[in-house]
């Protein structure tokens, strides 16, 4: 086998982040009766939150804000979009989001079947994720996929974030392998694919939506089952 170790991203690659996030936001919208507080629809609430969350995650990855600032600001800014300046409500929603989200279990189609296939071929599999340690471990456990992975490398443990080379080097060292014997599978061009390339690893770009790209990965797939043609 050309590759001896496989590294996966979690969110948007195996764990269906959009589905799980939307289910969580809907629970929060309903349980806190946000329509009665002036949020006109769930769609408006979701759109506002997703926009703020994406911008704050970008600032977090660049080192401009801390983890706690990210968690605190994303719902505060969302509520302020609807002229709700209620700190107690912000705290309840922020805490509720972190409590509910990791228990959602939607995976991309054929995730477990693909992991079963790779496990049967005796590939050691590992996770490299920018998500927070406690949250990511809960997601994997509750979705029933944690047992597939030998090492779960989070940005908190590695002291670095994708796309920086340090987190990939840390993961490779942890797995006792080398970059040329490893392959990275992920959905984020900048974080997973270019990051792995910079660390000397081959890459599989999981690109079901097929947006245009400015970089040619080692492989591109639109469905996880296509990994069987590569590995």
PDB file of C-alpha atoms in Angstrom, residues 7 9 61 128 130 160-172 179 182-205 214-218:
ATOM      1  CA  UNK A   7      -5.740  11.273   8.480  1.00  0.00           C
ATOM      2  CA  UNK A   9     -10.917  15.968   9.098  1.00  0.00           C
ATOM      3  CA  UNK A  61      -7.742  30.761  13.457  1.00  0.00           C
ATOM      4  CA  UNK A 128      -6.871  16.144  12.710  1.00  0.00           C
ATOM      5  CA  UNK A 130      -9.474  22.455  14.589  1.00  0.00           C
ATOM      6  CA  UNK A 160      -1.551  24.747  16.480  1.00  0.00           C
ATOM      7  CA  UNK A 161      -4.378  25.035  13.963  1.00  0.00           C
ATOM      8  CA  UNK A 162      -4.818  23.843  10.404  1.00  0.00           C
ATOM      9  CA  UNK A 163      -3.510  25.000   7.937  1.00  0.00           C
ATOM     10  CA  UNK A 164      -0.273  25.545   9.841  1.00  0.00           C
ATOM     11  CA  UNK A 165       2.372  22.907   9.337  1.00  0.00           C
ATOM     12  CA  UNK A 166       2.914  22.386  13.058  1.00  0.00           C
ATOM     13  CA  UNK A 167      -0.382  20.548  13.611  1.00  0.00           C
ATOM     14  CA  UNK A 168       0.296  18.188  10.704  1.00  0.00           C
ATOM     15  CA  UNK A 169       3.854  17.546  11.907  1.00  0.00           C
ATOM     16  CA  UNK A 170       2.514  16.898  15.401  1.00  0.00           C
ATOM     17  CA  UNK A 171      -0.039  14.401  14.063  1.00  0.00           C
ATOM     18  CA  UNK A 172       2.540  12.606  11.901  1.00  0.00           C
ATOM     19  CA  UNK A 179       4.427  12.620   5.533  1.00  0.00           C
ATOM     20  CA  UNK A 182       0.341   9.562   4.951  1.00  0.00           C
ATOM     21  CA  UNK A 183      -2.718  11.022   3.266  1.00  0.00           C
ATOM     22  CA  UNK A 184      -5.100  13.717   4.494  1.00  0.00           C
ATOM     23  CA  UNK A 185      -8.841  13.664   3.700  1.00  0.00           C
ATOM     24  CA  UNK A 186     -10.844  16.842   4.219  1.00  0.00           C
ATOM     25  CA  UNK A 187     -13.347  19.310   2.806  1.00  0.00           C
ATOM     26  CA  UNK A 188     -11.573  22.636   3.438  1.00  0.00           C
ATOM     27  CA  UNK A 189      -9.238  23.640   0.616  1.00  0.00           C
ATOM     28  CA  UNK A 190      -7.222  26.153   2.627  1.00  0.00           C
ATOM     29  CA  UNK A 191      -7.157  24.277   5.941  1.00  0.00           C
ATOM     30  CA  UNK A 192      -7.031  20.580   5.047  1.00  0.00           C
ATOM     31  CA  UNK A 193      -5.726  20.373   1.500  1.00  0.00           C
ATOM     32  CA  UNK A 194      -3.226  23.203   1.199  1.00  0.00           C
ATOM     33  CA  UNK A 195      -2.251  22.662   4.826  1.00  0.00           C
ATOM     34  CA  UNK A 196      -1.453  18.985   4.226  1.00  0.00           C
ATOM     35  CA  UNK A 197       0.360  19.841   0.995  1.00  0.00           C
ATOM     36  CA  UNK A 198       2.541  22.284   2.906  1.00  0.00           C
ATOM     37  CA  UNK A 199       3.449  19.481   5.307  1.00  0.00           C
ATOM     38  CA  UNK A 200       4.419  17.169   2.450  1.00  0.00           C
ATOM     39  CA  UNK A 201       1.313  14.960   2.581  1.00  0.00           C
ATOM     40  CA  UNK A 202      -0.864  13.788  -0.306  1.00  0.00           C
ATOM     41  CA  UNK A 203      -4.477  14.901  -0.036  1.00  0.00           C
ATOM     42  CA  UNK A 204      -8.042  13.833  -0.879  1.00  0.00           C
ATOM     43  CA  UNK A 205     -10.320  16.810  -1.346  1.00  0.00           C
ATOM     44  CA  UNK A 214      -7.464  27.262  -7.449  1.00  0.00           C
ATOM     45  CA  UNK A 215      -5.295  24.308  -6.422  1.00  0.00           C
ATOM     46  CA  UNK A 216      -5.091  20.755  -7.747  1.00  0.00           C
ATOM     47  CA  UNK A 217      -5.189  18.220  -4.889  1.00  0.00           C
ATOM     48  CA  UNK A 218      -3.707  14.753  -5.237  1.00  0.00           C
TER      49      UNK A 218
END
